[in-house]
Tab-separated table of C-alpha atoms in Angstrom:
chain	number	residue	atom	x	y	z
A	1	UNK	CA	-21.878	-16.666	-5.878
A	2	UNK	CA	-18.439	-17.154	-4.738
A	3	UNK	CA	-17.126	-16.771	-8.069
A	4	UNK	CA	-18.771	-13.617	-9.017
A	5	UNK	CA	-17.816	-11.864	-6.173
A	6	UNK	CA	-13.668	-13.651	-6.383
A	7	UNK	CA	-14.113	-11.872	-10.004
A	8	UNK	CA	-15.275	-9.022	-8.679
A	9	UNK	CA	-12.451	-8.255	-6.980
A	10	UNK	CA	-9.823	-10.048	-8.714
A	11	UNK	CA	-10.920	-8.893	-12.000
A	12	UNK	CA	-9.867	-5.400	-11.081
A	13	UNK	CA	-6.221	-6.173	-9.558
A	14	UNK	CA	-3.263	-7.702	-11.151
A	15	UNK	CA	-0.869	-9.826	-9.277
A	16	UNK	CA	3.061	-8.469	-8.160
A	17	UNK	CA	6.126	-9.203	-6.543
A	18	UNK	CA	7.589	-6.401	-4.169
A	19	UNK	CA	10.882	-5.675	-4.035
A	20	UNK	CA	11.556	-7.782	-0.744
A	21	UNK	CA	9.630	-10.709	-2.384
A	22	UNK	CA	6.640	-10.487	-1.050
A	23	UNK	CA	3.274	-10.798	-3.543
A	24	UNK	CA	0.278	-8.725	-3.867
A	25	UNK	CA	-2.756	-7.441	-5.920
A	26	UNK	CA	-2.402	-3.912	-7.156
A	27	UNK	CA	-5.113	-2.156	-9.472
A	28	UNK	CA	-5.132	-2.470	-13.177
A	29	UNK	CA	-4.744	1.072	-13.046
A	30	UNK	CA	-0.606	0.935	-11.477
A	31	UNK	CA	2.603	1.485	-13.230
A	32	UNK	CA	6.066	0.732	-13.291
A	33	UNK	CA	7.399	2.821	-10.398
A	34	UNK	CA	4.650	2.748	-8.655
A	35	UNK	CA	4.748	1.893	-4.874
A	36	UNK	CA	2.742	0.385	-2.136
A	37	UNK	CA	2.812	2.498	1.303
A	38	UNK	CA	1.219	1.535	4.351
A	39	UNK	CA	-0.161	4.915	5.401
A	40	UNK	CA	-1.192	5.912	9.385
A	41	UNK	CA	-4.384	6.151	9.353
A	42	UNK	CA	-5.543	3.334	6.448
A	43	UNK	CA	-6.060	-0.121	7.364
A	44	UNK	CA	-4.616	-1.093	3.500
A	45	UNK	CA	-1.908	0.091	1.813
A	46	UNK	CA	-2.083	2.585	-0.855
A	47	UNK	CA	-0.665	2.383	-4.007
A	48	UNK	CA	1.113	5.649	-4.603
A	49	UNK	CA	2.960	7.473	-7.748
A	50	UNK	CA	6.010	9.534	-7.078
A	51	UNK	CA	5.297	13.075	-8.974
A	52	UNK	CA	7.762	15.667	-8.667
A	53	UNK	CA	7.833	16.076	-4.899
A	54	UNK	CA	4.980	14.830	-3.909
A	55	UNK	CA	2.843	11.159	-4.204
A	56	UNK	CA	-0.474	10.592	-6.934
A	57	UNK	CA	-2.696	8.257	-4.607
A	58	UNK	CA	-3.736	5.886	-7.209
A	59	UNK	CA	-5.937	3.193	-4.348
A	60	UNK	CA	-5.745	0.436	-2.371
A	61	UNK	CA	-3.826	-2.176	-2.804
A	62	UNK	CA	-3.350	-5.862	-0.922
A	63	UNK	CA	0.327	-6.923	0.324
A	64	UNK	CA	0.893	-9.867	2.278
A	65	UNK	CA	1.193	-9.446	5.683
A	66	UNK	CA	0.180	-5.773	5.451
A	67	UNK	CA	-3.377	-5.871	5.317
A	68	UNK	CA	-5.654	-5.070	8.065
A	69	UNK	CA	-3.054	-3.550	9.934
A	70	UNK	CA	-0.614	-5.793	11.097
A	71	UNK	CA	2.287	-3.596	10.358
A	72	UNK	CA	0.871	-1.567	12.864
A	73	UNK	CA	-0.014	-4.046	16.025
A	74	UNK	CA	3.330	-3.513	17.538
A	75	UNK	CA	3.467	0.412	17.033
A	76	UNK	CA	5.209	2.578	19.869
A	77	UNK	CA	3.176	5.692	21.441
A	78	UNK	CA	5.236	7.586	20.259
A	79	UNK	CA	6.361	7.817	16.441
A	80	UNK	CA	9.123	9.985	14.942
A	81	UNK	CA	9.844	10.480	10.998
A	82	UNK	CA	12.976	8.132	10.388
A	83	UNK	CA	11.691	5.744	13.164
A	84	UNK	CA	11.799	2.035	12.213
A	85	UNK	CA	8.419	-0.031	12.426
A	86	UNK	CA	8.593	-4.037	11.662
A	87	UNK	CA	11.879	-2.872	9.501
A	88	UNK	CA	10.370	-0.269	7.552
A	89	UNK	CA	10.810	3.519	7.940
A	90	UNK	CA	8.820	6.042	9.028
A	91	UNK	CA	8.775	8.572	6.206
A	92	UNK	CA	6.772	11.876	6.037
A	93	UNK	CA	4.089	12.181	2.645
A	94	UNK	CA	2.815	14.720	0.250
A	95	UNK	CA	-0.268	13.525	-1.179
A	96	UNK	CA	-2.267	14.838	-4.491
């Protein structure tokens, strides 16, 4: 049973390493240039392709250490675009 459902869900990722080092699964369905965003709002982050001036959601993804919102515990009241969270920046998003 285990294995079926570890297929499951493995089976439809492929492994990476992030730019910082860190691995994760992304779907089969990612490309070069692609990027992983932790987004307010989702407790994953989301695999997103730069178009133009705006971002192709593409899914979820898995990141260590980013997953069920830990990049979030720590998060101030208050949040401001350019604002850095657990050294990343707080950038705004157009989504297709």
């Amino acid at each position: 049973m285990f294995t079926r459902l570890a297929w499951g869900v493995i089976g439809k990722h492929l492994p990476f390493v992030g730019a910082n080092g860190g691995m994760g699964l992304t779907l089969k369905s990612a490309a070069e240039g692609d990027e992983i965003w932790m987004i307010f709002g989702c407790d994953k982050p989301m695999i997103l392709r730069p178009a133009d001036d705006y971002y192709l959601v593409i899914g979820e993804g898995y990141y260590g250490g980013a997953n069920r919102g830990e990049l979030m515990k720590d998060m101030p009241e208050s949040v401001e675009v350019g604002d850095m969270i657990g050294g990343y920046r707080v950038e705004p998003l157009r989504l297709r």
